[in-house]
XYZ file of C-alpha atoms in Angstrom:
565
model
C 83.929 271.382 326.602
C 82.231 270.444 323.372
C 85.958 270.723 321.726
C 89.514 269.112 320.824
C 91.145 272.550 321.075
C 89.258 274.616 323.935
C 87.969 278.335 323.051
C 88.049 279.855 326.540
C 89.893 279.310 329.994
C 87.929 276.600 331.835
C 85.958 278.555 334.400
C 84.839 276.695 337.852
C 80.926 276.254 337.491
C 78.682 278.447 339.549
C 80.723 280.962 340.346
C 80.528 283.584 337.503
C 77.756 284.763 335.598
C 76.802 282.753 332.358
C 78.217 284.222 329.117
C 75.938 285.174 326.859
C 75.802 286.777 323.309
C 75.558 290.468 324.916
C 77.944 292.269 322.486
C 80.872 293.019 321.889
C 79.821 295.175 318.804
C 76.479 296.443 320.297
C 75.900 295.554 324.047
C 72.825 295.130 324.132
C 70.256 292.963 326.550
C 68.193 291.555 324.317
C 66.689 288.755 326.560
C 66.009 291.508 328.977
C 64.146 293.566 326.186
C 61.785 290.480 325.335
C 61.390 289.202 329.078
C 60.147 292.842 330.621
C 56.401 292.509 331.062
C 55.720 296.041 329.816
C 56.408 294.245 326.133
C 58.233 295.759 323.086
C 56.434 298.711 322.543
C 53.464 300.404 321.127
C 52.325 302.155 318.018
C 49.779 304.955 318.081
C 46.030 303.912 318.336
C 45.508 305.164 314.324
C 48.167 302.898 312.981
C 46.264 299.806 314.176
C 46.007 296.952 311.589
C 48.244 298.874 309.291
C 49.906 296.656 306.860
C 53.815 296.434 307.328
C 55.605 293.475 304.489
C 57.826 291.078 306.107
C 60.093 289.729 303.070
C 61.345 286.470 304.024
C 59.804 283.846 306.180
C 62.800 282.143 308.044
C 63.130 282.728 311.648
C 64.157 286.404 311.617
C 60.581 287.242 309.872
C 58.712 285.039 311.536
C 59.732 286.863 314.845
C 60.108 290.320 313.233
C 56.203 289.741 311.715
C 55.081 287.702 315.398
C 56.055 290.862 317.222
C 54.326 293.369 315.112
C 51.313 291.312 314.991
C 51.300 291.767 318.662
C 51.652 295.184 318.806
C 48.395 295.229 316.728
C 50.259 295.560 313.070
C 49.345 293.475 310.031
C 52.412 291.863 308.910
C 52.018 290.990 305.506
C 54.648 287.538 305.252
C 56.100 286.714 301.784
C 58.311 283.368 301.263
C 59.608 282.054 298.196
C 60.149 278.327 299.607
C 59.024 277.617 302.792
C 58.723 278.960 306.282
C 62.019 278.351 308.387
C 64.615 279.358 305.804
C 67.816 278.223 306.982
C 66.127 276.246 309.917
C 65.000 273.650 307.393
C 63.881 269.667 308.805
C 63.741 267.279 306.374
C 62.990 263.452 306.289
C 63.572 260.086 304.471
C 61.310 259.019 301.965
C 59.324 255.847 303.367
C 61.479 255.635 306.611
C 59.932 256.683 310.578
C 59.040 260.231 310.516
C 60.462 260.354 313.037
C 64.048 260.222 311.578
C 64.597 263.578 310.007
C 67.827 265.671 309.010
C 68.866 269.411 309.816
C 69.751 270.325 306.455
C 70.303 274.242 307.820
C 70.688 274.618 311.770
C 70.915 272.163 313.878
C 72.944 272.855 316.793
C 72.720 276.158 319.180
C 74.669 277.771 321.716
C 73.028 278.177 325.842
C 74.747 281.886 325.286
C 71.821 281.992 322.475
C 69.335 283.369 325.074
C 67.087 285.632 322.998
C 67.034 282.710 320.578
C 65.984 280.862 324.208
C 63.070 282.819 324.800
C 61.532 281.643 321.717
C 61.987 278.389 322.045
C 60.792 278.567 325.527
C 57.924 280.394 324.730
C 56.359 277.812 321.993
C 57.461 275.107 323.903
C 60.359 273.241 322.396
C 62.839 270.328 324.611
C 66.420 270.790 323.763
C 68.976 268.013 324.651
C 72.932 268.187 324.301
C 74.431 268.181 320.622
C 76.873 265.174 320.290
C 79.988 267.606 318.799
C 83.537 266.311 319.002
C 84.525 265.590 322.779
C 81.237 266.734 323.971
C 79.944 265.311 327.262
C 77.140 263.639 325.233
C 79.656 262.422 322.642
C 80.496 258.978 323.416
C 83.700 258.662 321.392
C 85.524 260.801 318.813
C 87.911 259.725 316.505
C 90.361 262.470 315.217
C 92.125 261.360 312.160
C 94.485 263.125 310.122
C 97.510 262.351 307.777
C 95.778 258.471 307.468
C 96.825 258.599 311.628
C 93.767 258.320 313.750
C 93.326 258.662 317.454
C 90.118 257.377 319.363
C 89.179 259.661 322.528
C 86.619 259.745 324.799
C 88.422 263.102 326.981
C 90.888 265.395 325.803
C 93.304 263.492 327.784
C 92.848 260.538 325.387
C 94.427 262.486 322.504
C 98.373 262.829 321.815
C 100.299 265.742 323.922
C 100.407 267.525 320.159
C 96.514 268.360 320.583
C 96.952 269.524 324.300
C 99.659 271.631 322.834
C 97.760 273.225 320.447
C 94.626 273.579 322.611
C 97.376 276.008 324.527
C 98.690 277.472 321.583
C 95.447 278.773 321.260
C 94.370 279.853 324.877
C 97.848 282.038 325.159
C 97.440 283.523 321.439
C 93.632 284.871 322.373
C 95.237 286.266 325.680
C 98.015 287.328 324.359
C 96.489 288.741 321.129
C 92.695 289.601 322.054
C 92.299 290.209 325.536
C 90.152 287.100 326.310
C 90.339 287.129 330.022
C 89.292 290.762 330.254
C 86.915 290.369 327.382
C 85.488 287.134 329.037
C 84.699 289.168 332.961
C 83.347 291.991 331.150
C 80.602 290.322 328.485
C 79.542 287.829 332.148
C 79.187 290.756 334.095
C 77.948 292.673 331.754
C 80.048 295.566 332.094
C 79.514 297.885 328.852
C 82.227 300.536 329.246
C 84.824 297.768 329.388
C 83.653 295.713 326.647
C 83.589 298.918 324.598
C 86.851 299.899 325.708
C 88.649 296.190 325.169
C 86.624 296.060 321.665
C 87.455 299.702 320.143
C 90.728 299.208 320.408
C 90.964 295.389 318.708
C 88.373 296.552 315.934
C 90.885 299.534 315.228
C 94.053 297.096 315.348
C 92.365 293.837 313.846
C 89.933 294.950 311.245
C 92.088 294.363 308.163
C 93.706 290.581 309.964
C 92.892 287.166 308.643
C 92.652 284.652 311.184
C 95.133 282.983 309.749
C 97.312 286.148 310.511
C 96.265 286.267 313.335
C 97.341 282.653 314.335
C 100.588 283.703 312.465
C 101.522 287.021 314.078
C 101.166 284.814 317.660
C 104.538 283.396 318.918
C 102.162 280.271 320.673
C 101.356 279.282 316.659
C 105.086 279.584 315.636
C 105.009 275.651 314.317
C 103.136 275.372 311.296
C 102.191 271.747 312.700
C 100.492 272.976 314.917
C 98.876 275.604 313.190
C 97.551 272.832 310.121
C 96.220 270.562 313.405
C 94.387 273.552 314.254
C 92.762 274.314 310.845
C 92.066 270.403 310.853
C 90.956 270.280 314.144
C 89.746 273.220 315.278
C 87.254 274.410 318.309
C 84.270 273.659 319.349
C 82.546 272.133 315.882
C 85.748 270.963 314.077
C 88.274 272.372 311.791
C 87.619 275.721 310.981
C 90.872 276.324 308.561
C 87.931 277.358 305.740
C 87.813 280.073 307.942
C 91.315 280.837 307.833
C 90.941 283.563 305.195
C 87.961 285.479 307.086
C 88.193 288.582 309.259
C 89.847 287.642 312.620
C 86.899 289.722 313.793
C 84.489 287.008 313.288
C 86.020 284.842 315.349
C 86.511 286.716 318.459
C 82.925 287.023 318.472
C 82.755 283.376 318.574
C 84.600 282.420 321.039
C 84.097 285.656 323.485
C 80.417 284.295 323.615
C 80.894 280.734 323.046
C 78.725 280.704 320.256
C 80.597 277.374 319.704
C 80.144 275.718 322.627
C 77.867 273.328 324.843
C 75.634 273.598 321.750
C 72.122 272.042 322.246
C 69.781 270.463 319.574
C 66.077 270.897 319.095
C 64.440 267.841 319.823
C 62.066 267.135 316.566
C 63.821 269.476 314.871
C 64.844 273.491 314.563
C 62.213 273.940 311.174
C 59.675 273.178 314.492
C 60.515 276.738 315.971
C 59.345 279.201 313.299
C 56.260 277.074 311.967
C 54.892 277.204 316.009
C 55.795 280.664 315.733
C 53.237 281.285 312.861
C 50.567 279.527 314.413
C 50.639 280.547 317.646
C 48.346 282.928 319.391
C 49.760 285.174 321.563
C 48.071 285.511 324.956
C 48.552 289.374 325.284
C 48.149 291.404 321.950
C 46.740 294.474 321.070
C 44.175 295.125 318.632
C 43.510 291.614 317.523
C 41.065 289.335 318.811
C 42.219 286.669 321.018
C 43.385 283.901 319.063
C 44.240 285.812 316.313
C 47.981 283.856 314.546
C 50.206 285.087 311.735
C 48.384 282.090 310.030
C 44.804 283.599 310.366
C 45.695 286.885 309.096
C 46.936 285.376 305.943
C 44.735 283.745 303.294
C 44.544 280.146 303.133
C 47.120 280.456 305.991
C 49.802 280.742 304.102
C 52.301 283.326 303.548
C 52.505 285.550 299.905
C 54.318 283.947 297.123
C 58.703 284.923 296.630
C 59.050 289.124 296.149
C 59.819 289.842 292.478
C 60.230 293.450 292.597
C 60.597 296.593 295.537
C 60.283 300.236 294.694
C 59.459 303.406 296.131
C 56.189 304.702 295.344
C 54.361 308.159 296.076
C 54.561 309.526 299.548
C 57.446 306.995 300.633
C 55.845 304.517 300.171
C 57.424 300.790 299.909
C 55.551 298.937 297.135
C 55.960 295.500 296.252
C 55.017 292.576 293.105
C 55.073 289.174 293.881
C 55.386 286.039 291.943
C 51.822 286.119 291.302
C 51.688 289.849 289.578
C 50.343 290.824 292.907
C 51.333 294.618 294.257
C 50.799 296.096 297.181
C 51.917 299.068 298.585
C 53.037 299.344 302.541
C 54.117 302.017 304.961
C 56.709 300.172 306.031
C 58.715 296.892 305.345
C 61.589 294.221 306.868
C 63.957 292.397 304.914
C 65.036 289.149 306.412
C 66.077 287.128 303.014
C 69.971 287.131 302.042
C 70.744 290.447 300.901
C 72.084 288.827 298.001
C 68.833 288.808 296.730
C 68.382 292.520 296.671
C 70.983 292.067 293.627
C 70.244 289.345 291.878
C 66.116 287.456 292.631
C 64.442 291.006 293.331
C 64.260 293.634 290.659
C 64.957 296.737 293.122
C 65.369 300.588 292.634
C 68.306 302.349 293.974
C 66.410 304.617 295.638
C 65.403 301.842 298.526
C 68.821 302.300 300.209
C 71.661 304.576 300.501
C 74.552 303.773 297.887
C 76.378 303.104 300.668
C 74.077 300.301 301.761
C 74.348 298.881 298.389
C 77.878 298.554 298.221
C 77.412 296.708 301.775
C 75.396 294.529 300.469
C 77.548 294.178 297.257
C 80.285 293.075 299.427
C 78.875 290.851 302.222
C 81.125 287.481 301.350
C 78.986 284.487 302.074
C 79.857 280.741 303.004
C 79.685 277.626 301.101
C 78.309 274.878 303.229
C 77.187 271.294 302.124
C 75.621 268.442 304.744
C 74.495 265.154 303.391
C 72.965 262.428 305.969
C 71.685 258.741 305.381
C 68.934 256.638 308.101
C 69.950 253.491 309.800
C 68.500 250.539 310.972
C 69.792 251.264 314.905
C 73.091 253.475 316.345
C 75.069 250.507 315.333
C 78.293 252.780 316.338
C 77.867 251.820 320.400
C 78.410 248.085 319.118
C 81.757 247.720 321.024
C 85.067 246.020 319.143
C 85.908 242.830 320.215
C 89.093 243.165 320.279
C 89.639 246.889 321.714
C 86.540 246.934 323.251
C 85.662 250.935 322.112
C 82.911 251.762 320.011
C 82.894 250.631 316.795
C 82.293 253.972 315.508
C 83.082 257.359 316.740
C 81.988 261.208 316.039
C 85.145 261.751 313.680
C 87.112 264.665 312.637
C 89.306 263.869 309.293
C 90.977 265.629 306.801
C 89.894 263.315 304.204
C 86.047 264.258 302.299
C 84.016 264.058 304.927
C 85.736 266.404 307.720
C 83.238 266.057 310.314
C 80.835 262.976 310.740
C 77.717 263.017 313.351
C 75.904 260.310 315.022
C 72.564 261.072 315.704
C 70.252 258.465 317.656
C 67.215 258.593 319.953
C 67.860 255.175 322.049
C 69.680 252.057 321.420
C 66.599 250.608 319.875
C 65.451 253.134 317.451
C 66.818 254.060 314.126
C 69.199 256.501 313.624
C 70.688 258.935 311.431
C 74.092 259.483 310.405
C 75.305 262.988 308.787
C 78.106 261.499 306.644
C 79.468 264.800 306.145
C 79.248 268.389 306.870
C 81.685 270.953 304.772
C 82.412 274.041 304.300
C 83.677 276.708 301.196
C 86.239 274.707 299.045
C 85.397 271.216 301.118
C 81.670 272.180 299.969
C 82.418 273.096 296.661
C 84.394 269.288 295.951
C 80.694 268.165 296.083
C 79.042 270.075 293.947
C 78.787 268.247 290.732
C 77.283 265.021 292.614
C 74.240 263.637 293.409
C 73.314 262.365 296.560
C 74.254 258.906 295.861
C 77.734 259.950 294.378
C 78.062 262.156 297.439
C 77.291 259.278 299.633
C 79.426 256.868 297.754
C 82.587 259.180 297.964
C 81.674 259.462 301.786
C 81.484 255.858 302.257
C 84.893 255.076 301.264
C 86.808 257.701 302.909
C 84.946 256.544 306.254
C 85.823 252.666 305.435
C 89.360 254.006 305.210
C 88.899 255.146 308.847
C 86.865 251.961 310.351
C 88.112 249.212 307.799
C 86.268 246.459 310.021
C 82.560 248.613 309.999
C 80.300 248.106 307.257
C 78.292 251.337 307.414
C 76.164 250.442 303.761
C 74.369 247.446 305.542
C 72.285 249.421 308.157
C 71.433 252.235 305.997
C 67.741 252.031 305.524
C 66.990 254.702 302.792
C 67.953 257.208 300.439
C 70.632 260.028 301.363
C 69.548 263.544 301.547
C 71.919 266.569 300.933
C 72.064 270.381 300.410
C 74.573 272.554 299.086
C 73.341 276.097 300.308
C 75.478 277.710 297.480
C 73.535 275.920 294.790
C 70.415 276.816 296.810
C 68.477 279.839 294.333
C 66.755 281.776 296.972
C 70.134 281.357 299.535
C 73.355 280.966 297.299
C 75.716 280.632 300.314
C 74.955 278.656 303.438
C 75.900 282.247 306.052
C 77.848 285.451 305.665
C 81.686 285.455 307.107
C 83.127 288.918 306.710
C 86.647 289.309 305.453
C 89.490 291.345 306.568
C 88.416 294.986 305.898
C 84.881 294.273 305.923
C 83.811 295.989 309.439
C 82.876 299.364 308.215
C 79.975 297.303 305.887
C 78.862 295.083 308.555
C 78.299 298.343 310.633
C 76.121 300.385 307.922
C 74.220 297.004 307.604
C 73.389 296.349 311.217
C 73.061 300.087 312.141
C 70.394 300.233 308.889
C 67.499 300.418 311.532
C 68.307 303.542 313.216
C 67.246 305.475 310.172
C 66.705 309.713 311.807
C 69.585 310.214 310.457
C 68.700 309.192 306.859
C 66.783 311.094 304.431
C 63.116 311.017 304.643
C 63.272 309.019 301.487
C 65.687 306.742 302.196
C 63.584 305.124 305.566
C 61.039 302.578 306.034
C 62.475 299.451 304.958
C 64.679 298.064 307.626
C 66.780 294.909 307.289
C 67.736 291.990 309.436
C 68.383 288.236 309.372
C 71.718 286.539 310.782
C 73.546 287.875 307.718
C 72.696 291.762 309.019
C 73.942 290.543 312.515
C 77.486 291.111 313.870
C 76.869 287.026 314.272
C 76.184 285.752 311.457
C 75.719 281.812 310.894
C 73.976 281.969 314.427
C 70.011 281.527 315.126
C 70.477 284.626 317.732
C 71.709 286.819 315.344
C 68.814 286.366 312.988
C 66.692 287.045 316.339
C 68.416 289.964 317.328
C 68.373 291.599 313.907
C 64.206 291.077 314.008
C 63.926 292.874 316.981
C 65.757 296.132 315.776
C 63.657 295.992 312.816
C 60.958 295.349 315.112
C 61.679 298.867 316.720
C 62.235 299.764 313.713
C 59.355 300.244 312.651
C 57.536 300.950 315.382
C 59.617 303.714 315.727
C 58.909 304.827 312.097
C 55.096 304.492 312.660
C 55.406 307.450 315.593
C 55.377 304.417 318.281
C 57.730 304.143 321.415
C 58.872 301.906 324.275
C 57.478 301.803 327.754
C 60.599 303.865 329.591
C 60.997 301.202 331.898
C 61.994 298.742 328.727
C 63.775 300.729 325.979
C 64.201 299.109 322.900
C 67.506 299.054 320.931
C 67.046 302.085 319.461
C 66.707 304.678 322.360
C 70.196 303.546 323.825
C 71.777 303.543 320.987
C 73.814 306.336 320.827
C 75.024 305.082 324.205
C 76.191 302.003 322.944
C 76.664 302.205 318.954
C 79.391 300.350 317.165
C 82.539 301.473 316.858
C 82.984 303.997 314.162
C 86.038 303.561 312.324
C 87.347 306.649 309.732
C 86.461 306.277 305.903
C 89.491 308.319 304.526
């Protein structure tokens, strides 16, 4: 377990199929659909080397434009920043480049396994993620109310924690199904996870978590409902999710999207860039050898999208920051759809006006991270007196909430992430600089480990985002709130488009926040593939019938459809 309150019934290993994120809003085997050898599908002869814009170059474009490059497309890649988006590496200025931070992503689920193939494919190691309690952590320290509580097991922690850990086992059995959910999404069993998830969407759509937790007689205490929000599963206290859509957190923890998480080694940014310059050893149309980098000028993707509007014959035409426009038969929008209100001048006619009030009402996350090199993982020293580590992955309620210790061997530097927030936590940083930041970290940590002088290994200067302040993000990931299903369906379902009017199709959207899991690397993959088909499917292309694609099953497996009046 990777957590100080457990999201799931321990399972015996080997016995059960792995969880994975198949479902439980669209059941769908993704990691089946990109490991068939017949491939994702074809477009017809004719369209070959047709130009398709891929708006946003994080990790959902860069697979939604690597895949139609191999099917013998021209994806046209336009990025206002720089490739990776959200999966952003960063280092110190004049330390090791090898020390770097994960300002965006930095930690991914095993149940990730589309995400997997990718990072398989261009070759990337992946080692455990040192979250609280994790079998790679070597300490935690939970702290809260000025009390704190040094563990190396769950079993090290006062009979409180156990307590809530099952307060919260009984209220997801009690009040989501988990058991039945959990069989069904291993074996994956599609009638039964629709079944089990109909009937929660129906009776939990309009529930807060923090309802939720409420309307459970295991979270009766409010103790041990605040150790909870302070504590939390899996990555820490999650009570600045307290106000979002119960909904969002089932999917969580049915797929352990919070659990045994894994880091890139070298960093996540590493994943999309090899994605652009790699050369696919079966594609169609294109020389061997052929990249997304070669079929862009100077190998670099078009400057940030200032405008989108339909032209003649459906057409989806669009100006970039250089006064550029070009006009496409099709295009996929991976940025944050906030940007379709605020950074990209857009006609209404590009989506339904029920689209654009999903898109007006997708509620996104504040998140802020700030980290600082060191001279050596100083934290394994071990206390004289005690003889435990003189500093431990820690959980507080004080500023810094969660604190990570980041190393690469006992002789190497190291990096610390001071401090890693969310929504109101974020927002308390806002005003400050790095240096303030790191300042205001400093002390509440000293408070924690009087006898540790963190300031004398530091090595360089801190780095820190705040993804609201960011202009081309303004929130960190979307979290829907209670109510919110019905948008987070017309978003997701956008790519199935027979149904809309002929002028309403050919630009298809996707990127975590169009996902039913948002915040999570797979989602953003996920979301690229049904564009993917998308538009294949929009060109007059199809699946082999051995390997359909998203698309062609789903009327078979479409999300539940809950009544507008």
């Amino acid at each position: 377990m990777t957590s100080t309150v457990p999201n799931a019934i321990e399972q015996p290993e080997g016995q059960q199929p792995p969880i994975t994120m198949f479902g439980p809003d669209f059941p769908y085997a993704y990691d089946d659909f990109l490991a068939h050898p017949a491939g994702l599908g074809q477009v017809p002869a004719t369209e070959h080397g047709t130009e398709i814009a891929v708006i946003g170059g994080g990790l959902s474009g860069i697979v939604a434009a690597y895949e139609l490059m191999k099917m013998g497309l021209k994806p046209v890649v336009y990025e206002a920043d720089r490739i990776g988006g959200r999966l952003r590496t960063v280092g110190f200025e004049g330390c090791d480049p090898s020390l770097t931070a994960e300002m965006g992503a930095m930690r991914f689920p095993p149940s990730s396994t589309a995400l997997q193939h990718y990072i398989d494919l261009v070759g990337l190691e992946t080692r455990p993620f040192p979250n609280p309690l994790a079998d790679a952590t070597p300490s935690t320290v939970v702290d809260l109310k000025g009390e704190s509580h040094y563990a190396e097991t769950m079993d090290d922690l006062p009979q409180v924690y156990r307590d809530v850990a099952e307060a919260w086992a009984r209220c997801l059995e009690e009040g989501a199904d988990f058991s039945d959910m959990n069989r069904a999404l291993r074996e994956r069993d599609v009638p039964r996870i629709r079944e089990i998830w109909s009937r929660l969407v129906e009776k939990l759509d309009n529930q807060t978590f923090y309802g939720f937790l409420c309307d459970s007689d295991a979270f009766s205490s409010f103790r041990h409902r605040e150790i909870f929000g302070q504590v939390g599963f899996g990555t820490g206290g999650w009570d600045t999710d307290f106000p979002n859509s119960i909904l969002e957190i089932l999917r969580v923890v049915y797929t352990e999207a919070d659990d045994h998480h894994r880091g890139i080694v070298g960093g996540s940014q590493q994943l999309p860039l090899r994605l652009w310059e790699r050369e696919p050893g079966k594609i169609v149309h294109w020389p061997y050898g052929t990249s997304l980098k070669s079929l862009h000028v100077d190998g670099a993707p078009r400057p940030a999208v200032t405008r989108l509007h339909r032209t003649a014959g459906n057409r989806i035409t669009v100006t970039d920051a250089h006064g550029d426009i070009r006009t496409y038969r099709a295009a996929v929008f991976t940025a944050q759809s906030w940007m379709l209100l605020s950074k990209i001048d857009c006609d209404d006619s590009l989506f339904p006006i029920d689209h654009w009030t999903a898109i007006e009402r997708t509620h996104y996350m504040e998140s802020s991270k700030l980290f600082v090199p060191v001279d050596r993982p100083f934290w394994l020293d071990k206390d004289a007196r005690t003889g435990r580590d003189v500093m431990s992955m820690t959980l507080t309620d004080r500023m810094t909430r969660g604190t990570y210790l980041l190393d690469d061997g006992p002789d190497r530097p190291a990096v610390i992430c001071l401090s890693y927030t969310w929504c109101d936590d974020s927002l308390k940083w806002l005003p400050l600089s790095a240096n303030e930041r790191m300042e205001v970290m400093l002390k509440s940590l000293g408070e924690i480990y009087p006898g540790v002088d963190i300031r004398k290994h530091v090595i360089g200067s801190p780095v820190t985002v705040s993804w609201e302040n960011e202009p081309y993000f303004m929130g960190a990931f979307k979290a829907n709130l209670p109510g919110h299903y019905r948008y987070q369906r017309r978003l997701f379902t956008h790519f199935v488009q027979d149904r809309l009017p002929a002028d309403k199709r050919g630009i298809f959207l996707a990127g975590d926040d169009i996902s039913w899991t948002a915040g999570w690397a797979e989602g953003a993959v996920q979301t690229a593939l049904n564009a993917v088909w998308g538009v294949m499917h929009h060109l007059g292309g199809t699946t082999d019938p051995t390997n359909p694609g998203p698309g062609d099953v789903y009327e078979e497996i479409a999300p539940v459809e809950l009544p507008e009046d």
